[in-house]
PDB file of N, CA and C in Angstrom:
ATOM      1  N   UNK A   1      99.164  85.305 122.647  1.00 53.00           N
ATOM      2  CA  UNK A   1      99.592  86.686 122.496  1.00 53.00           C
ATOM      3  C   UNK A   1     101.094  86.717 122.219  1.00 53.00           C
ATOM      4  N   UNK A   2     101.491  87.448 121.203  1.00 68.00           N
ATOM      5  CA  UNK A   2     102.915  87.513 120.904  1.00 68.00           C
ATOM      6  C   UNK A   2     103.524  88.775 121.506  1.00 68.00           C
ATOM      7  N   UNK A   3     104.809  88.729 121.709  1.00 78.00           N
ATOM      8  CA  UNK A   3     105.534  89.853 122.286  1.00 78.00           C
ATOM      9  C   UNK A   3     105.916  90.818 121.165  1.00 78.00           C
ATOM     10  N   UNK A   4     105.718  92.081 121.426  1.00 87.00           N
ATOM     11  CA  UNK A   4     106.042  93.120 120.449  1.00 87.00           C
ATOM     12  C   UNK A   4     107.393  93.735 120.818  1.00 87.00           C
ATOM     13  N   UNK A   5     108.278  93.825 119.849  1.00 92.00           N
ATOM     14  CA  UNK A   5     109.585  94.440 120.037  1.00 92.00           C
ATOM     15  C   UNK A   5     109.410  95.942 120.292  1.00 92.00           C
ATOM     16  N   UNK A   6     109.965  96.457 121.382  1.00 92.00           N
ATOM     17  CA  UNK A   6     109.817  97.884 121.695  1.00 92.00           C
ATOM     18  C   UNK A   6     110.310  98.815 120.576  1.00 92.00           C
ATOM     19  N   UNK A   7     111.363  98.408 119.887  1.00 95.00           N
ATOM     20  CA  UNK A   7     111.868  99.235 118.783  1.00 95.00           C
ATOM     21  C   UNK A   7     110.859  99.299 117.635  1.00 95.00           C
ATOM     22  N   UNK A   8     110.171  98.191 117.403  1.00 96.00           N
ATOM     23  CA  UNK A   8     109.133  98.168 116.361  1.00 96.00           C
ATOM     24  C   UNK A   8     107.984  99.105 116.722  1.00 96.00           C
ATOM     25  N   UNK A   9     107.657  99.146 117.998  1.00 96.00           N
ATOM     26  CA  UNK A   9     106.584 100.030 118.458  1.00 96.00           C
ATOM     27  C   UNK A   9     106.964 101.483 118.213  1.00 96.00           C
ATOM     28  N   UNK A  10     108.171 101.836 118.575  1.00 97.00           N
ATOM     29  CA  UNK A  10     108.637 103.220 118.389  1.00 97.00           C
ATOM     30  C   UNK A  10     108.641 103.586 116.908  1.00 97.00           C
ATOM     31  N   UNK A  11     109.137 102.693 116.076  1.00 97.00           N
ATOM     32  CA  UNK A  11     109.179 102.949 114.629  1.00 97.00           C
ATOM     33  C   UNK A  11     107.774 103.108 114.053  1.00 97.00           C
ATOM     34  N   UNK A  12     106.871 102.219 114.434  1.00 97.00           N
ATOM     35  CA  UNK A  12     105.500 102.278 113.918  1.00 97.00           C
ATOM     36  C   UNK A  12     104.780 103.525 114.446  1.00 97.00           C
ATOM     37  N   UNK A  13     105.018 103.863 115.701  1.00 97.00           N
ATOM     38  CA  UNK A  13     104.414 105.064 116.287  1.00 97.00           C
ATOM     39  C   UNK A  13     104.856 106.295 115.497  1.00 97.00           C
ATOM     40  N   UNK A  14     106.147 106.392 115.233  1.00 97.00           N
ATOM     41  CA  UNK A  14     106.668 107.530 114.471  1.00 97.00           C
ATOM     42  C   UNK A  14     106.099 107.554 113.061  1.00 97.00           C
ATOM     43  N   UNK A  15     105.979 106.388 112.447  1.00 97.00           N
ATOM     44  CA  UNK A  15     105.403 106.303 111.101  1.00 97.00           C
ATOM     45  C   UNK A  15     103.965 106.823 111.099  1.00 97.00           C
ATOM     46  N   UNK A  16     103.178 106.375 112.047  1.00 97.00           N
ATOM     47  CA  UNK A  16     101.786 106.824 112.136  1.00 97.00           C
ATOM     48  C   UNK A  16     101.727 108.306 112.455  1.00 97.00           C
ATOM     49  N   UNK A  17     102.546 108.735 113.383  1.00 95.00           N
ATOM     50  CA  UNK A  17     102.549 110.134 113.816  1.00 95.00           C
ATOM     51  C   UNK A  17     102.936 111.087 112.683  1.00 95.00           C
ATOM     52  N   UNK A  18     103.734 110.622 111.739  1.00 97.00           N
ATOM     53  CA  UNK A  18     104.190 111.470 110.648  1.00 97.00           C
ATOM     54  C   UNK A  18     103.195 111.580 109.491  1.00 97.00           C
ATOM     55  N   UNK A  19     102.130 110.821 109.531  1.00 97.00           N
ATOM     56  CA  UNK A  19     101.117 110.929 108.480  1.00 97.00           C
ATOM     57  C   UNK A  19     100.397 112.268 108.590  1.00 97.00           C
ATOM     58  N   UNK A  20      99.929 112.767 107.471  1.00 96.00           N
ATOM     59  CA  UNK A  20      99.372 114.116 107.442  1.00 96.00           C
ATOM     60  C   UNK A  20      97.992 114.255 108.062  1.00 96.00           C
ATOM     61  N   UNK A  21      97.124 113.303 107.816  1.00 97.00           N
ATOM     62  CA  UNK A  21      95.747 113.475 108.287  1.00 97.00           C
ATOM     63  C   UNK A  21      95.388 112.466 109.371  1.00 97.00           C
ATOM     64  N   UNK A  22      94.415 112.824 110.146  1.00 96.00           N
ATOM     65  CA  UNK A  22      93.908 111.947 111.201  1.00 96.00           C
ATOM     66  C   UNK A  22      93.373 110.650 110.594  1.00 96.00           C
ATOM     67  N   UNK A  23      92.664 110.757 109.474  1.00 97.00           N
ATOM     68  CA  UNK A  23      92.116 109.569 108.820  1.00 97.00           C
ATOM     69  C   UNK A  23      93.215 108.607 108.388  1.00 97.00           C
ATOM     70  N   UNK A  24      94.309 109.139 107.868  1.00 97.00           N
ATOM     71  CA  UNK A  24      95.438 108.280 107.482  1.00 97.00           C
ATOM     72  C   UNK A  24      96.018 107.571 108.703  1.00 97.00           C
ATOM     73  N   UNK A  25      96.138 108.316 109.803  1.00 96.00           N
ATOM     74  CA  UNK A  25      96.679 107.725 111.029  1.00 96.00           C
ATOM     75  C   UNK A  25      95.764 106.611 111.549  1.00 96.00           C
ATOM     76  N   UNK A  26      94.471 106.873 111.568  1.00 96.00           N
ATOM     77  CA  UNK A  26      93.511 105.873 112.043  1.00 96.00           C
ATOM     78  C   UNK A  26      93.539 104.642 111.144  1.00 96.00           C
ATOM     79  N   UNK A  27      93.590 104.853 109.855  1.00 97.00           N
ATOM     80  CA  UNK A  27      93.608 103.743 108.901  1.00 97.00           C
ATOM     81  C   UNK A  27      94.825 102.840 109.134  1.00 97.00           C
ATOM     82  N   UNK A  28      95.994 103.437 109.287  1.00 97.00           N
ATOM     83  CA  UNK A  28      97.201 102.642 109.512  1.00 97.00           C
ATOM     84  C   UNK A  28      97.155 101.972 110.885  1.00 97.00           C
ATOM     85  N   UNK A  29      96.670 102.667 111.883  1.00 96.00           N
ATOM     86  CA  UNK A  29      96.541 102.074 113.212  1.00 96.00           C
ATOM     87  C   UNK A  29      95.625 100.859 113.177  1.00 96.00           C
ATOM     88  N   UNK A  30      94.517 100.980 112.478  1.00 96.00           N
ATOM     89  CA  UNK A  30      93.557  99.879 112.402  1.00 96.00           C
ATOM     90  C   UNK A  30      94.087  98.663 111.650  1.00 96.00           C
ATOM     91  N   UNK A  31      95.117  98.839 110.852  1.00 97.00           N
ATOM     92  CA  UNK A  31      95.722  97.725 110.117  1.00 97.00           C
ATOM     93  C   UNK A  31      96.698  96.918 110.973  1.00 97.00           C
ATOM     94  N   UNK A  32      97.003  97.429 112.146  1.00 96.00           N
ATOM     95  CA  UNK A  32      97.971  96.764 113.020  1.00 96.00           C
ATOM     96  C   UNK A  32      97.293  95.636 113.794  1.00 96.00           C
ATOM     97  N   UNK A  33      98.108  94.702 114.246  1.00 94.00           N
ATOM     98  CA  UNK A  33      97.583  93.625 115.093  1.00 94.00           C
ATOM     99  C   UNK A  33      97.053  94.231 116.386  1.00 94.00           C
ATOM    100  N   UNK A  34      96.224  93.469 117.056  1.00 92.00           N
ATOM    101  CA  UNK A  34      95.665  93.946 118.321  1.00 92.00           C
ATOM    102  C   UNK A  34      96.781  94.242 119.335  1.00 92.00           C
ATOM    103  N   UNK A  35      97.788  93.384 119.367  1.00 92.00           N
ATOM    104  CA  UNK A  35      98.914  93.587 120.279  1.00 92.00           C
ATOM    105  C   UNK A  35      99.660  94.876 119.964  1.00 92.00           C
ATOM    106  N   UNK A  36      99.873  95.132 118.670  1.00 95.00           N
ATOM    107  CA  UNK A  36     100.576  96.350 118.273  1.00 95.00           C
ATOM    108  C   UNK A  36      99.731  97.577 118.591  1.00 95.00           C
ATOM    109  N   UNK A  37      98.437  97.505 118.383  1.00 94.00           N
ATOM    110  CA  UNK A  37      97.571  98.636 118.708  1.00 94.00           C
ATOM    111  C   UNK A  37      97.679  98.989 120.195  1.00 94.00           C
ATOM    112  N   UNK A  38      97.649  97.980 121.041  1.00 91.00           N
ATOM    113  CA  UNK A  38      97.782  98.218 122.480  1.00 91.00           C
ATOM    114  C   UNK A  38      99.141  98.837 122.786  1.00 91.00           C
ATOM    115  N   UNK A  39     100.185  98.289 122.194  1.00 93.00           N
ATOM    116  CA  UNK A  39     101.540  98.812 122.419  1.00 93.00           C
ATOM    117  C   UNK A  39     101.651 100.261 121.939  1.00 93.00           C
ATOM    118  N   UNK A  40     101.005 100.572 120.825  1.00 95.00           N
ATOM    119  CA  UNK A  40     101.042 101.939 120.306  1.00 95.00           C
ATOM    120  C   UNK A  40     100.294 102.907 121.215  1.00 95.00           C
ATOM    121  N   UNK A  41      99.162 102.483 121.762  1.00 91.00           N
ATOM    122  CA  UNK A  41      98.437 103.344 122.713  1.00 91.00           C
ATOM    123  C   UNK A  41      99.268 103.549 123.979  1.00 91.00           C
ATOM    124  N   UNK A  42      99.955 102.499 124.420  1.00 91.00           N
ATOM    125  CA  UNK A  42     100.824 102.638 125.594  1.00 91.00           C
ATOM    126  C   UNK A  42     101.955 103.624 125.302  1.00 91.00           C
ATOM    127  N   UNK A  43     102.527 103.520 124.117  1.00 94.00           N
ATOM    128  CA  UNK A  43     103.596 104.442 123.708  1.00 94.00           C
ATOM    129  C   UNK A  43     103.070 105.871 123.678  1.00 94.00           C
ATOM    130  N   UNK A  44     101.853 106.043 123.194  1.00 93.00           N
ATOM    131  CA  UNK A  44     101.249 107.366 123.142  1.00 93.00           C
ATOM    132  C   UNK A  44     101.106 107.946 124.551  1.00 93.00           C
ATOM    133  N   UNK A  45     100.606 107.152 125.465  1.00 91.00           N
ATOM    134  CA  UNK A  45     100.469 107.613 126.856  1.00 91.00           C
ATOM    135  C   UNK A  45     101.839 107.973 127.420  1.00 91.00           C
ATOM    136  N   UNK A  46     102.822 107.118 127.181  1.00 92.00           N
ATOM    137  CA  UNK A  46     104.174 107.388 127.692  1.00 92.00           C
ATOM    138  C   UNK A  46     104.719 108.705 127.168  1.00 92.00           C
ATOM    139  N   UNK A  47     104.575 108.932 125.885  1.00 94.00           N
ATOM    140  CA  UNK A  47     105.109 110.161 125.288  1.00 94.00           C
ATOM    141  C   UNK A  47     104.353 111.397 125.751  1.00 94.00           C
ATOM    142  N   UNK A  48     103.049 111.290 125.858  1.00 91.00           N
ATOM    143  CA  UNK A  48     102.234 112.454 126.229  1.00 91.00           C
ATOM    144  C   UNK A  48     102.416 112.841 127.691  1.00 91.00           C
ATOM    145  N   UNK A  49     102.755 111.880 128.534  1.00 92.00           N
ATOM    146  CA  UNK A  49     102.889 112.167 129.961  1.00 92.00           C
ATOM    147  C   UNK A  49     104.337 112.286 130.427  1.00 92.00           C
ATOM    148  N   UNK A  50     105.276 112.033 129.536  1.00 92.00           N
ATOM    149  CA  UNK A  50     106.692 112.008 129.904  1.00 92.00           C
ATOM    150  C   UNK A  50     107.176 113.330 130.516  1.00 92.00           C
ATOM    151  N   UNK A  51     106.812 114.429 129.911  1.00 92.00           N
ATOM    152  CA  UNK A  51     107.331 115.721 130.373  1.00 92.00           C
ATOM    153  C   UNK A  51     106.307 116.516 131.186  1.00 92.00           C
ATOM    154  N   UNK A  52     105.252 115.835 131.620  1.00 94.00           N
ATOM    155  CA  UNK A  52     104.210 116.499 132.384  1.00 94.00           C
ATOM    156  C   UNK A  52     104.272 116.006 133.823  1.00 94.00           C
ATOM    157  N   UNK A  53     104.221 116.939 134.749  1.00 95.00           N
ATOM    158  CA  UNK A  53     104.185 116.540 136.146  1.00 95.00           C
ATOM    159  C   UNK A  53     102.747 116.194 136.511  1.00 95.00           C
ATOM    160  N   UNK A  54     102.545 114.971 136.942  1.00 95.00           N
ATOM    161  CA  UNK A  54     101.207 114.489 137.252  1.00 95.00           C
ATOM    162  C   UNK A  54     101.034 114.318 138.758  1.00 95.00           C
ATOM    163  N   UNK A  55      99.820 114.586 139.213  1.00 96.00           N
ATOM    164  CA  UNK A  55      99.508 114.332 140.619  1.00 96.00           C
ATOM    165  C   UNK A  55      99.366 112.823 140.807  1.00 96.00           C
ATOM    166  N   UNK A  56      99.336 112.390 142.037  1.00 96.00           N
ATOM    167  CA  UNK A  56      99.147 110.964 142.314  1.00 96.00           C
ATOM    168  C   UNK A  56      97.814 110.485 141.766  1.00 96.00           C
ATOM    169  N   UNK A  57      96.786 111.310 141.876  1.00 97.00           N
ATOM    170  CA  UNK A  57      95.473 110.941 141.359  1.00 97.00           C
ATOM    171  C   UNK A  57      95.520 110.770 139.834  1.00 97.00           C
ATOM    172  N   UNK A  58      96.199 111.673 139.151  1.00 95.00           N
ATOM    173  CA  UNK A  58      96.323 111.566 137.690  1.00 95.00           C
ATOM    174  C   UNK A  58      97.099 110.307 137.299  1.00 95.00           C
ATOM    175  N   UNK A  59      98.151 110.015 138.018  1.00 94.00           N
ATOM    176  CA  UNK A  59      98.933 108.798 137.752  1.00 94.00           C
ATOM    177  C   UNK A  59      98.067 107.560 137.945  1.00 94.00           C
ATOM    178  N   UNK A  60      97.265 107.569 138.988  1.00 95.00           N
ATOM    179  CA  UNK A  60      96.375 106.439 139.264  1.00 95.00           C
ATOM    180  C   UNK A  60      95.357 106.263 138.137  1.00 95.00           C
ATOM    181  N   UNK A  61      94.816 107.364 137.656  1.00 93.00           N
ATOM    182  CA  UNK A  61      93.848 107.309 136.549  1.00 93.00           C
ATOM    183  C   UNK A  61      94.511 106.735 135.303  1.00 93.00           C
ATOM    184  N   UNK A  62      95.692 107.205 134.978  1.00 91.00           N
ATOM    185  CA  UNK A  62      96.407 106.704 133.799  1.00 91.00           C
ATOM    186  C   UNK A  62      96.713 105.219 133.945  1.00 91.00           C
ATOM    187  N   UNK A  63      97.126 104.798 135.113  1.00 90.00           N
ATOM    188  CA  UNK A  63      97.405 103.374 135.334  1.00 90.00           C
ATOM    189  C   UNK A  63      96.140 102.535 135.215  1.00 90.00           C
ATOM    190  N   UNK A  64      95.030 103.058 135.674  1.00 91.00           N
ATOM    191  CA  UNK A  64      93.751 102.352 135.541  1.00 91.00           C
ATOM    192  C   UNK A  64      93.380 102.210 134.078  1.00 91.00           C
ATOM    193  N   UNK A  65      93.560 103.271 133.316  1.00 87.00           N
ATOM    194  CA  UNK A  65      93.277 103.220 131.879  1.00 87.00           C
ATOM    195  C   UNK A  65      94.169 102.186 131.212  1.00 87.00           C
ATOM    196  N   UNK A  66      95.438 102.192 131.544  1.00 83.00           N
ATOM    197  CA  UNK A  66      96.375 101.219 130.969  1.00 83.00           C
ATOM    198  C   UNK A  66      95.940  99.788 131.259  1.00 83.00           C
ATOM    199  N   UNK A  67      95.544  99.529 132.487  1.00 84.00           N
ATOM    200  CA  UNK A  67      95.193  98.161 132.877  1.00 84.00           C
ATOM    201  C   UNK A  67      93.862  97.716 132.302  1.00 84.00           C
ATOM    202  N   UNK A  68      92.892  98.608 132.267  1.00 84.00           N
ATOM    203  CA  UNK A  68      91.523  98.198 131.921  1.00 84.00           C
ATOM    204  C   UNK A  68      91.121  98.441 130.471  1.00 84.00           C
ATOM    205  N   UNK A  69      91.679  99.432 129.846  1.00 76.00           N
ATOM    206  CA  UNK A  69      91.258  99.751 128.482  1.00 76.00           C
ATOM    207  C   UNK A  69      92.233  99.290 127.427  1.00 76.00           C
ATOM    208  N   UNK A  70      93.502  99.305 127.718  1.00 69.00           N
ATOM    209  CA  UNK A  70      94.501  98.967 126.715  1.00 69.00           C
ATOM    210  C   UNK A  70      95.162  97.649 127.035  1.00 69.00           C
ATOM    211  N   UNK A  71      94.387  96.591 126.886  1.00 67.00           N
ATOM    212  CA  UNK A  71      94.902  95.243 127.106  1.00 67.00           C
ATOM    213  C   UNK A  71      94.450  94.343 125.970  1.00 67.00           C
ATOM    214  N   UNK A  72      95.147  93.259 125.814  1.00 60.00           N
ATOM    215  CA  UNK A  72      94.773  92.282 124.779  1.00 60.00           C
ATOM    216  C   UNK A  72      94.332  91.021 125.484  1.00 60.00           C
TER     217      UNK A  72
END
């Protein structure tokens, strides 16, 4: 498994996010390495939850998803 540069993740996330259609976003996401896909999903979770106040239970659920679903 190779290490993904955090700046590359942010750049790729923004590139995907700026595409017009969902299909375009999925297509570009699917072209990424497995490691990058995981990093991009982690970035998505980070951005979506950054400004939201979460309960302890919600935080636990998100951490479980991170550990069990988004791994390489």
